[in-house]
Coordinates of C-alpha atoms in Angstrom, one line a residue:
Chain A
M260 CA 0.0 0.2 -0.1
T261 CA 2.8 2.2 0.7
E262 CA 4.4 2.3 -2.5
G263 CA 2.3 5.2 -4.2
G264 CA 2.5 7.8 -1.5
G265 CA 5.7 6.8 0.9
P266 CA 9.5 7.1 0.5
T267 CA 10.8 6.4 -3.1
T268 CA 14.5 7.3 -1.8
D269 CA 16.9 6.2 0.7
R270 CA 18.7 9.5 0.7
T271 CA 18.0 11.4 3.2
P272 CA 19.7 14.8 4.2
S273 CA 21.6 15.0 7.7
P274 CA 19.6 17.1 10.5
S275 CA 23.0 20.0 10.0
S276 CA 22.7 20.2 6.3
V277 CA 19.0 20.8 6.6
L278 CA 18.9 23.0 9.4
G279 CA 22.2 24.7 8.2
H280 CA 20.8 25.2 4.2
P281 CA 17.4 24.4 4.1
S282 CA 16.5 25.9 0.5
S283 CA 20.0 24.5 -1.2
L284 CA 18.9 20.4 -0.6
P285 CA 15.3 20.9 -2.0
D286 CA 15.7 17.5 -4.5
H287 CA 16.5 15.4 -1.1
W288 CA 13.1 15.9 0.5
D289 CA 10.7 12.8 -0.9
L290 CA 7.8 15.4 -0.1
V291 CA 7.3 19.0 1.5
I292 CA 4.6 19.7 4.2
R293 CA 3.9 23.6 3.2
P294 CA 1.7 25.6 5.1
H295 CA -1.2 26.9 3.7
R296 CA -1.0 30.1 1.6
K297 CA -4.4 30.8 1.1
W298 CA -7.7 30.2 3.5
F299 CA -9.5 28.1 0.9
D300 CA -6.7 25.8 -0.8
L301 CA -8.4 22.5 -2.0
K302 CA -4.8 20.6 -2.5
L303 CA -6.7 18.3 -5.4
G304 CA -3.2 17.5 -7.0
E305 CA -2.5 16.0 -3.8
L306 CA -5.3 14.7 -3.0
W307 CA -5.1 12.9 -6.4
R308 CA -1.8 12.1 -6.1
Y309 CA -2.6 10.2 -2.4
R310 CA -5.5 8.3 -4.9
D311 CA -4.2 5.1 -3.8
L312 CA -4.7 5.8 -0.6
V313 CA -8.3 7.2 -1.0
M314 CA -9.3 3.6 -2.8
L315 CA -7.9 1.9 0.2
F316 CA -9.7 3.9 2.8
V317 CA -12.6 2.9 0.6
R318 CA -12.1 -0.1 0.6
R319 CA -11.7 -0.6 4.0
D320 CA -14.9 1.4 5.4
F321 CA -17.0 -0.6 2.1
V322 CA -15.3 -3.6 4.1
A323 CA -15.6 -2.8 8.0
L324 CA -19.2 -2.7 7.7
Y325 CA -19.7 -6.4 7.3
K326 CA -16.9 -8.2 8.5
Q327 CA -18.0 -11.3 11.2
T328 CA -21.0 -10.9 10.3
I329 CA -23.2 -14.1 9.1
L330 CA -24.8 -12.2 6.5
G331 CA -21.6 -10.3 5.3
P332 CA -22.4 -7.5 2.6
L333 CA -26.5 -8.3 2.5
W334 CA -26.6 -6.0 5.2
Y335 CA -26.0 -3.1 2.2
I336 CA -29.9 -4.2 1.1
I337 CA -31.4 -5.5 4.7
Q338 CA -30.7 -2.1 6.2
P339 CA -33.1 0.0 3.8
L340 CA -35.1 -3.5 3.6
L341 CA -36.0 -3.2 7.4
T342 CA -36.4 0.8 7.8
T343 CA -38.6 0.6 4.4
I344 CA -40.8 -1.7 6.2
T345 CA -41.0 -0.4 9.3
F346 CA -42.0 3.3 7.2
T347 CA -44.8 1.4 5.5
I348 CA -45.8 -0.1 8.6
V349 CA -45.9 3.0 11.3
F350 CA -46.0 6.2 8.7
G351 CA -47.9 4.4 6.4
R352 CA -50.3 2.1 7.7
I353 CA -50.4 3.9 11.3
A354 CA -50.4 7.2 10.9
R355 CA -51.5 7.4 7.6
L356 CA -49.5 9.4 6.2
P357 CA -50.8 10.4 2.3
T358 CA -47.9 9.3 -0.5
N359 CA -49.6 11.2 -3.6
G360 CA -51.0 8.1 -4.5
L361 CA -47.7 6.5 -5.2
P362 CA -47.4 3.0 -3.5
Q363 CA -46.2 3.1 -0.1
F364 CA -43.4 1.1 -0.1
L365 CA -41.9 2.3 -3.2
F366 CA -42.6 5.8 -2.0
Y367 CA -40.5 5.1 1.4
M368 CA -37.7 3.1 -0.1
A369 CA -37.3 6.1 -2.5
G370 CA -36.9 8.2 0.4
T371 CA -34.6 5.8 2.3
V372 CA -32.4 5.1 0.1
V373 CA -31.2 9.0 -1.0
W374 CA -31.4 9.9 2.6
T375 CA -29.2 6.9 4.0
Y376 CA -26.8 8.0 1.6
F377 CA -26.8 11.5 3.1
A378 CA -27.1 10.8 6.6
T379 CA -24.4 8.1 6.4
C380 CA -21.8 10.7 4.9
L381 CA -22.9 13.2 7.2
T382 CA -22.2 11.4 10.2
K383 CA -19.1 9.6 9.2
T384 CA -17.2 12.3 7.9
S385 CA -18.1 14.3 11.2
E386 CA -16.7 11.4 13.0
T387 CA -13.4 11.6 10.7
F388 CA -10.6 12.8 13.5
V389 CA -11.9 10.9 16.1
Q390 CA -12.0 7.4 14.2
N391 CA -8.8 8.0 12.6
A392 CA -6.9 10.1 15.6
Q393 CA -4.4 7.3 15.7
L394 CA -3.6 7.3 12.2
F395 CA -3.5 11.3 11.9
G396 CA -1.0 11.1 15.1
K397 CA 1.7 9.3 13.2
V398 CA 1.5 10.3 9.6
Y399 CA 1.3 13.1 7.3
F400 CA -1.5 12.1 4.4
P401 CA -4.0 14.9 2.7
R402 CA -6.5 14.9 5.8
L403 CA -8.9 15.7 2.7
A404 CA -8.7 12.3 1.6
V405 CA -11.0 10.8 4.7
P406 CA -14.2 12.4 4.1
V407 CA -14.0 12.1 0.0
S408 CA -13.5 8.4 0.7
I409 CA -16.6 8.0 2.6
L410 CA -18.3 10.0 0.0
I411 CA -17.4 7.4 -2.3
S412 CA -17.8 4.0 -0.8
N413 CA -21.6 5.2 0.5
L414 CA -21.9 5.9 -3.1
I415 CA -21.0 2.5 -3.6
A416 CA -23.6 1.3 -1.3
F417 CA -26.1 3.6 -2.4
A418 CA -25.3 2.2 -6.3
I419 CA -26.1 -1.2 -4.4
Q420 CA -29.7 -0.2 -2.7
F421 CA -30.3 1.7 -6.0
V422 CA -30.2 -0.9 -8.0
F423 CA -32.3 -3.2 -5.3
F424 CA -35.1 -0.2 -4.9
L425 CA -35.1 -0.7 -9.2
A426 CA -35.6 -4.1 -9.0
F427 CA -38.9 -3.2 -6.3
M428 CA -39.8 -0.6 -8.9
V429 CA -40.0 -3.1 -11.8
Y430 CA -41.8 -5.4 -10.1
F431 CA -44.6 -2.6 -8.1
A432 CA -45.0 -1.5 -12.5
L433 CA -45.2 -5.1 -13.8
R434 CA -48.0 -5.2 -11.1
G435 CA -50.3 -2.3 -12.6
S436 CA -48.8 0.5 -10.0
P437 CA -49.4 3.8 -11.2
I438 CA -45.4 4.5 -11.4
R439 CA -44.0 7.0 -13.8
P440 CA -40.6 7.9 -14.6
N441 CA -39.3 11.0 -16.7
P442 CA -37.2 12.8 -17.5
Y443 CA -35.9 14.1 -14.5
I444 CA -33.7 10.5 -14.1
L445 CA -31.4 12.7 -15.8
L446 CA -30.6 15.4 -13.3
T447 CA -29.3 12.1 -10.5
P448 CA -26.3 12.8 -11.3
I449 CA -26.3 16.2 -10.5
L450 CA -28.8 15.0 -7.6
L451 CA -26.2 12.8 -6.0
L452 CA -23.2 15.6 -6.7
T453 CA -25.2 18.3 -4.2
M454 CA -26.4 15.6 -2.0
A455 CA -22.2 14.2 -2.0
G456 CA -21.5 18.2 -1.4
L457 CA -23.8 19.0 1.1
A458 CA -22.8 16.1 3.3
L459 CA -19.3 17.2 3.2
G460 CA -19.9 20.6 3.9
F461 CA -22.3 20.2 6.8
G462 CA -20.0 17.0 8.0
T463 CA -16.4 19.2 8.0
I464 CA -18.5 22.1 10.2
V465 CA -19.9 19.6 12.3
L466 CA -16.4 18.1 12.5
A467 CA -14.3 21.5 13.2
L468 CA -16.9 22.0 16.3
T469 CA -16.7 18.5 17.4
T470 CA -13.1 18.4 18.3
K471 CA -14.0 21.4 20.4
Y472 CA -16.7 20.2 21.7
R473 CA -17.4 16.6 22.5
D474 CA -21.3 16.6 23.1
L475 CA -21.8 17.9 19.8
R476 CA -20.9 13.4 18.7
F477 CA -24.0 12.4 20.7
L478 CA -25.8 15.2 19.1
I479 CA -25.0 14.5 15.6
H480 CA -26.9 11.1 15.8
F481 CA -30.1 12.4 17.3
G482 CA -29.7 15.9 14.9
V483 CA -29.3 13.5 11.7
Q484 CA -32.5 11.6 12.7
L485 CA -34.6 15.4 13.3
L486 CA -33.6 16.2 10.3
M487 CA -35.1 13.3 8.6
Y488 CA -38.4 14.4 9.9
A489 CA -37.8 18.4 8.9
A490 CA -37.2 16.6 5.2
P491 CA -39.8 14.8 3.1
V492 CA -38.9 11.5 3.7
V493 CA -41.7 10.0 4.9
Y494 CA -44.4 12.3 4.1
S495 CA -44.4 14.4 1.0
T496 CA -44.0 18.8 1.1
S497 CA -47.3 18.8 -0.8
S498 CA -49.5 16.9 1.7
L499 CA -48.3 19.7 4.7
P500 CA -50.6 22.5 6.0
P501 CA -49.8 25.3 3.8
G502 CA -48.3 27.1 6.7
L503 CA -45.7 25.1 7.2
Q504 CA -44.8 23.8 4.0
P505 CA -42.0 26.6 3.6
I506 CA -40.1 25.1 6.7
V507 CA -39.4 22.4 4.8
R508 CA -38.8 24.0 1.6
A509 CA -36.1 26.1 3.3
N510 CA -34.4 22.5 4.1
P511 CA -31.5 21.8 1.3
L512 CA -32.5 18.7 1.0
S513 CA -36.3 18.6 0.8
S514 CA -35.6 19.8 -3.4
I515 CA -33.7 16.7 -3.6
I516 CA -35.7 14.3 -1.8
E517 CA -38.8 15.6 -4.2
A518 CA -36.9 15.6 -7.2
F519 CA -35.3 11.7 -7.1
R520 CA -38.7 10.6 -5.8
Y521 CA -40.7 12.6 -8.6
A522 CA -37.8 11.1 -11.5
Y523 CA -38.5 7.7 -10.8
L524 CA -42.0 7.5 -9.5
G525 CA -43.7 10.6 -10.3
G526 CA -46.1 12.8 -7.9
V527 CA -45.3 16.2 -7.2
A528 CA -42.2 17.8 -9.0
P529 CA -39.7 20.3 -7.2
S530 CA -39.8 23.4 -8.9
L531 CA -36.5 24.0 -10.7
G532 CA -36.0 27.4 -8.3
Q533 CA -36.1 24.8 -5.5
L534 CA -33.6 22.4 -6.8
A535 CA -31.0 25.7 -7.8
Y536 CA -31.7 26.8 -4.3
S537 CA -30.7 23.6 -3.2
F538 CA -27.5 23.5 -5.7
G539 CA -26.8 27.0 -4.4
F540 CA -27.1 26.3 -0.8
M541 CA -24.9 23.0 -1.4
V542 CA -21.4 25.4 -3.3
V543 CA -22.2 27.6 -0.1
I544 CA -21.9 25.0 2.7
L545 CA -19.1 23.3 0.9
V546 CA -16.7 26.3 0.2
V547 CA -17.2 27.1 4.1
G548 CA -16.9 23.4 5.5
I549 CA -13.7 23.1 3.3
V550 CA -12.3 26.7 5.2
V551 CA -13.0 25.4 8.4
F552 CA -11.5 22.3 7.4
N553 CA -8.5 23.6 6.6
R554 CA -8.0 25.9 9.9
V555 CA -9.0 22.8 12.2
E556 CA -6.7 20.1 10.2
A557 CA -3.8 22.2 11.0
T558 CA -4.3 21.7 14.8
F559 CA -6.5 18.9 15.3
V560 CA -3.8 16.7 16.6
D561 CA -3.0 18.4 19.5
T562 CA -6.4 18.6 20.6
V563 CA -7.9 15.4 19.6
Chain B
M266 CA 0.0 -26.1 43.9
K267 CA 0.3 -27.9 46.9
S268 CA -0.9 -25.5 49.0
S269 CA -3.6 -23.6 48.1
N270 CA -2.5 -21.0 50.2
H271 CA -0.3 -19.7 47.7
V272 CA -3.2 -19.3 45.1
E273 CA -4.5 -15.3 45.5
Y274 CA -7.8 -16.3 43.5
A275 CA -8.8 -19.2 42.6
I276 CA -11.5 -19.0 39.3
T277 CA -13.5 -21.7 39.9
P278 CA -15.8 -23.4 37.7
P279 CA -19.5 -22.2 37.2
K280 CA -22.4 -24.5 39.2
G281 CA -25.6 -24.1 40.7
F282 CA -28.3 -22.2 39.7
L283 CA -28.0 -20.9 35.9
S284 CA -24.5 -21.5 37.2
V285 CA -24.0 -18.3 38.6
N286 CA -21.4 -17.7 41.1
W287 CA -23.2 -15.3 43.2
G288 CA -21.0 -14.7 46.3
E289 CA -18.1 -13.9 43.6
L290 CA -20.3 -11.3 42.0
W291 CA -20.8 -9.7 45.4
R292 CA -17.3 -9.5 45.9
F293 CA -16.9 -7.5 42.3
R294 CA -19.2 -5.2 43.6
D295 CA -16.8 -2.5 43.1
L296 CA -16.1 -3.1 40.0
F297 CA -19.4 -2.8 38.7
L298 CA -19.8 0.3 40.6
V299 CA -16.6 1.2 38.5
L300 CA -18.0 0.5 35.0
A301 CA -21.2 2.6 36.4
W302 CA -19.6 5.7 37.5
R303 CA -16.8 5.5 34.3
D304 CA -20.1 4.7 31.9
I305 CA -21.9 8.1 33.5
T306 CA -18.8 10.7 33.5
V307 CA -17.6 10.0 29.7
R308 CA -21.2 10.5 28.8
Y309 CA -21.1 13.6 30.7
K310 CA -17.6 14.8 30.5
Q311 CA -15.9 17.2 28.0
T312 CA -19.6 17.9 27.0
V313 CA -20.9 22.1 26.8
L314 CA -24.9 21.2 27.4
G315 CA -24.6 18.4 29.8
I316 CA -27.3 17.5 31.9
L317 CA -29.4 20.2 29.4
W318 CA -28.4 17.3 26.8
A319 CA -30.4 14.4 29.0
L320 CA -32.9 17.0 28.8
L321 CA -33.1 18.0 24.9
Q322 CA -33.8 14.7 23.9
P323 CA -36.8 13.5 25.1
V324 CA -38.4 17.1 25.2
V325 CA -37.4 17.2 21.4
T326 CA -38.3 13.4 20.3
M327 CA -42.0 14.5 22.5
I328 CA -42.6 17.6 20.5
V329 CA -41.4 16.0 16.7
F330 CA -43.7 12.7 17.6
T331 CA -46.4 14.7 19.0
F332 CA -46.4 16.5 15.7
I333 CA -46.3 14.2 13.3
F334 CA -48.5 11.4 15.1
N335 CA -50.8 13.1 17.1
R336 CA -51.6 16.3 14.6
V337 CA -50.8 15.3 11.0
G338 CA -51.2 11.0 12.0
R339 CA -54.5 11.6 14.1
I340 CA -53.2 9.1 16.6
E341 CA -54.9 10.3 20.1
S342 CA -54.4 8.6 23.5
G343 CA -57.3 6.9 23.8
D344 CA -59.0 8.9 27.3
T345 CA -58.5 12.8 27.9
T346 CA -55.3 12.9 29.0
P347 CA -53.5 15.2 27.0
Y348 CA -51.2 13.4 24.6
P349 CA -47.9 14.8 25.0
I350 CA -48.0 13.8 28.7
F351 CA -49.4 10.5 27.3
L352 CA -46.1 10.2 24.8
Y353 CA -43.7 11.4 27.1
V354 CA -44.4 8.7 29.8
G355 CA -44.2 6.5 27.4
L356 CA -41.4 7.9 25.2
I357 CA -38.7 8.4 28.9
L358 CA -39.4 4.6 29.8
W359 CA -38.7 3.3 26.4
H360 CA -35.2 5.4 25.9
Y361 CA -34.1 3.9 28.8
Y362 CA -35.2 0.5 27.7
S363 CA -33.5 0.6 24.6
M364 CA -30.6 2.8 25.5
T365 CA -29.6 -0.2 28.5
L366 CA -30.7 -2.7 25.8
T367 CA -28.5 -1.2 22.9
S368 CA -25.5 -0.4 25.1
A369 CA -25.4 -4.6 27.0
S370 CA -25.6 -5.6 23.8
N371 CA -22.4 -4.3 22.7
S372 CA -20.8 -3.8 25.9
L373 CA -19.0 -7.3 25.3
V374 CA -17.4 -5.7 22.2
T375 CA -16.5 -2.1 23.5
Y376 CA -14.2 -3.5 26.4
Q377 CA -12.8 -6.6 24.4
A378 CA -9.9 -4.9 25.1
M379 CA -10.4 -5.4 29.1
L380 CA -12.3 -8.7 28.3
Q381 CA -9.1 -10.5 26.8
K382 CA -6.5 -8.8 29.4
I383 CA -8.1 -10.0 33.3
Y384 CA -10.5 -12.6 35.0
F385 CA -14.1 -11.3 36.4
P386 CA -17.8 -11.8 36.8
R387 CA -18.6 -11.0 32.7
F388 CA -21.9 -10.7 33.9
I389 CA -20.9 -7.3 35.3
M390 CA -20.5 -5.9 32.3
P391 CA -23.6 -5.7 31.0
A392 CA -25.2 -5.4 34.1
S393 CA -23.6 -2.3 34.7
T394 CA -25.3 -0.6 31.4
A395 CA -28.3 -0.2 33.3
V396 CA -27.4 2.5 35.7
T397 CA -25.7 4.7 33.2
G398 CA -29.6 5.6 31.6
L399 CA -31.0 5.6 35.0
V400 CA -29.2 9.0 35.4
D401 CA -30.6 10.2 31.6
L402 CA -34.1 8.7 33.2
A403 CA -33.6 10.7 36.4
I404 CA -32.9 13.9 34.7
A405 CA -35.6 13.4 31.8
S406 CA -38.4 12.8 35.0
L407 CA -37.8 16.3 35.9
I408 CA -39.3 17.4 32.6
L409 CA -42.1 15.2 33.2
A410 CA -43.1 16.3 37.2
G411 CA -42.9 19.7 35.4
M412 CA -45.5 18.7 33.0
M413 CA -47.9 17.0 35.3
V414 CA -48.1 20.5 37.5
Y415 CA -48.7 22.2 34.4
Y416 CA -51.8 19.8 33.1
R417 CA -52.7 19.0 36.7
F418 CA -52.3 15.7 37.2
S419 CA -51.4 14.9 40.6
P420 CA -50.2 10.4 41.0
P421 CA -51.7 8.7 43.2
L422 CA -49.6 7.2 46.3
L423 CA -50.1 3.5 44.9
G424 CA -49.1 4.6 41.8
L425 CA -45.5 6.4 43.4
L426 CA -45.2 3.1 45.2
V427 CA -45.6 0.5 42.2
L428 CA -42.9 2.9 40.1
P429 CA -40.0 1.3 41.3
V430 CA -41.5 -2.8 40.2
L431 CA -42.3 -1.3 37.0
L432 CA -39.0 -0.2 36.7
L433 CA -37.3 -3.7 38.0
C434 CA -39.3 -4.7 35.3
T435 CA -37.6 -2.6 33.0
I436 CA -34.1 -3.3 34.0
L437 CA -34.8 -7.0 34.1
A438 CA -36.1 -7.4 31.1
A439 CA -33.1 -5.1 29.0
V440 CA -30.0 -7.0 31.3
G441 CA -31.8 -10.3 30.3
F442 CA -32.3 -9.6 27.0
G443 CA -29.0 -7.7 26.2
C444 CA -26.7 -10.5 27.8
F445 CA -28.3 -12.5 25.2
L446 CA -27.7 -10.3 22.9
A447 CA -24.1 -9.5 23.9
A448 CA -23.0 -13.2 23.6
I449 CA -24.1 -13.7 19.9
N450 CA -22.6 -10.3 19.3
V451 CA -19.1 -11.8 20.7
K452 CA -19.7 -14.0 18.0
Y453 CA -21.5 -12.5 14.9
R454 CA -21.2 -8.6 14.5
D455 CA -24.7 -9.0 12.8
V456 CA -26.1 -7.9 16.0
R457 CA -24.9 -4.7 15.8
H458 CA -26.3 -3.9 12.1
A459 CA -29.7 -5.4 13.1
L460 CA -30.2 -4.1 16.6
P461 CA -30.9 0.1 15.6
F462 CA -33.7 -1.4 13.4
F463 CA -34.8 -3.8 15.5
I464 CA -35.2 -1.5 18.3
Q465 CA -36.9 0.9 16.0
I466 CA -39.4 -1.7 14.8
L467 CA -40.0 -3.1 18.2
M468 CA -40.7 0.6 19.6
Y469 CA -43.4 0.3 17.1
V470 CA -44.9 -2.5 18.3
T471 CA -44.7 -1.7 21.8
P472 CA -47.0 0.7 22.8
V473 CA -45.4 3.9 23.2
I474 CA -46.8 6.8 20.6
Y475 CA -50.2 4.7 20.6
P476 CA -52.7 3.1 23.3
V477 CA -52.6 -0.6 24.0
K478 CA -56.6 0.1 23.6
M479 CA -56.1 0.9 19.9
L480 CA -55.8 -3.1 20.0
D481 CA -58.7 -3.8 21.4
K482 CA -59.9 -5.3 18.0
Y483 CA -57.8 -7.4 17.8
P484 CA -56.9 -9.4 20.5
V485 CA -54.4 -11.9 19.6
I486 CA -52.0 -9.3 18.7
K487 CA -52.7 -7.6 21.8
S488 CA -52.2 -10.7 23.8
L489 CA -49.2 -11.6 22.0
M490 CA -47.1 -8.1 22.3
L491 CA -48.6 -8.0 26.0
W492 CA -46.9 -11.3 26.5
L493 CA -43.8 -11.2 24.4
N494 CA -42.9 -7.4 25.1
P495 CA -42.7 -7.0 29.1
M496 CA -42.6 -3.5 28.2
S497 CA -46.1 -3.1 26.7
G498 CA -47.2 -3.8 30.2
V499 CA -44.8 -1.7 31.8
I500 CA -45.8 1.1 30.2
T501 CA -48.9 1.2 30.2
N502 CA -48.9 0.7 33.9
A503 CA -47.1 3.3 34.0
R504 CA -49.1 6.2 32.5
A505 CA -52.0 4.4 34.9
A506 CA -49.8 4.8 37.4
L507 CA -48.7 8.2 37.4
L508 CA -51.2 10.0 35.1
G509 CA -54.2 7.8 37.1
Q510 CA -55.8 7.6 34.1
G511 CA -57.5 4.4 33.0
H512 CA -57.3 1.9 35.7
F513 CA -53.9 -0.2 36.9
D514 CA -54.4 -3.6 35.7
W515 CA -52.7 -6.1 38.3
T516 CA -53.2 -8.8 35.5
I517 CA -50.6 -7.2 33.0
M518 CA -48.0 -6.3 35.6
G519 CA -48.4 -9.7 36.4
I520 CA -47.7 -10.6 32.9
S521 CA -44.9 -8.2 32.5
F522 CA -43.0 -9.4 35.8
L523 CA -43.1 -12.9 34.2
M524 CA -42.1 -12.3 31.1
S525 CA -39.2 -10.1 32.4
G526 CA -37.9 -12.7 34.7
V527 CA -38.0 -14.9 32.0
Y528 CA -36.1 -13.0 29.6
F529 CA -33.5 -12.5 32.5
V530 CA -33.1 -16.2 33.0
V531 CA -33.1 -17.1 29.6
G532 CA -30.2 -14.7 29.0
L533 CA -28.1 -14.8 31.8
Y534 CA -27.9 -18.4 31.3
Y535 CA -27.3 -18.2 27.4
F536 CA -24.6 -15.7 28.5
R537 CA -23.4 -17.8 31.3
N538 CA -23.1 -20.8 29.0
T539 CA -21.4 -19.1 26.1
E540 CA -19.0 -16.9 28.7
R541 CA -16.1 -19.5 28.2
Y542 CA -14.8 -18.3 24.9
F543 CA -15.6 -15.0 25.2
A544 CA -12.2 -13.5 25.2
D545 CA -11.2 -16.2 22.7
I546 CA -13.2 -15.0 19.8
V547 CA -14.6 -11.1 20.7

């Protein structure tokens, strides 16, 4: 694993020569860790050079979930399935929330699959430092590699769950349910990108706060759960009382979930203005998140 | 080996009822207290909100659930009790139960480093988790007291006397079931993935957000629920005891107590019988 990013030469300058003439021996260094010049510095080039490490993290995250289990990777399918069944019973059958005339099972499954991607990315990103403190304390690599790998490994999980969702969709369509997939499907990559950006942005902001205040670690799980109720996962925005709709619409995730559901199942489409709002929100939160991340990155090893 | 005086501590094979060495468990009571105390301090250390946090979670959950199930979903408390307080009694008891069950189930995996190094009666680990939640429960009860004043409920004396029994039921059920799951979790980590969903589903098949009366039309489901899930009886009776609405049902109480006892004995029995290999495969 270390070949790509690790040392490639044995020549190491002696300490005295380094201290004496630091600028005269630049070639001897494998890697120079420079301080940040700009407050907004993605260092994407460096991240690209460490791509093998990112892929290794992706593999680790993906495999670690089902190590030492009987059902193994099946857990990736069982999780959304169980959640969907619970939602169908509780919100569909007991609370009888309207679903715009769509089959309840598919309605909740679409919401769950999309929401799970966001929620997992957000939670995992916000735990980056605590989970990897050992590794971070020992060796340098672009810290952004960890959140990026989280986005990728969960995207794989999302893809698996999404295929599973499509299978159910076909099944329901064959049974004659009123499902109307439409050109909104083409928006899928943009929707995913927006969600990933939102998760990364919010995640890094929470991350910055958790390194200082530990209670946010407890809060994040609860907060994400609450946020789910503030997004149209178990209901559709149009079925809410008019007074509440603006509050839900203010949530940048709402239009993404609604658009996703509309694209594959039909029902009520969110306006393009709504989608533009979410995208704009994502850009802002991502920029803020990265600025914050770069600031925290410099000092967190000492505080975690 | 020749004289037993040289042995400082003899670990004897298990025997007796449930193969639990009660004397040994008693001698290790300080470990139990230390583990419980550590859990409590860890939970509240380095936090700004601290105790406020223990208040915030049940209150916000109550507000959200009241909105979703009562305002939008039209679920009522089934009598004159206002829905928020009806829900809150169920929520805090359920929160205690689910928290204890989760941490008991994960206790052996979480502290595997300790488990592999030294000997102590393993039962202490899942058992000590029951204490941490009690602090949260006590703090959350303050809000309940406030709500009872606000809605003008005064609990009957009998109700207050019966509360410790209800709590004991909850502890027995949670620790017993937790022991069982902890023992499985050592070998199969599926438990860890399944548990959050399992608990979520379990909450909806427990009368937390709705009154057990709602199931009067389905007597089979109702009796299954009361028999298999001791928390159904506990929550139903806690409402009767605290809010004085609906009468306290001794039959249901007896069923709950019996069943949580059964869960405890079965859980502990399985735990003791698998305990030997915990340190090897955890």
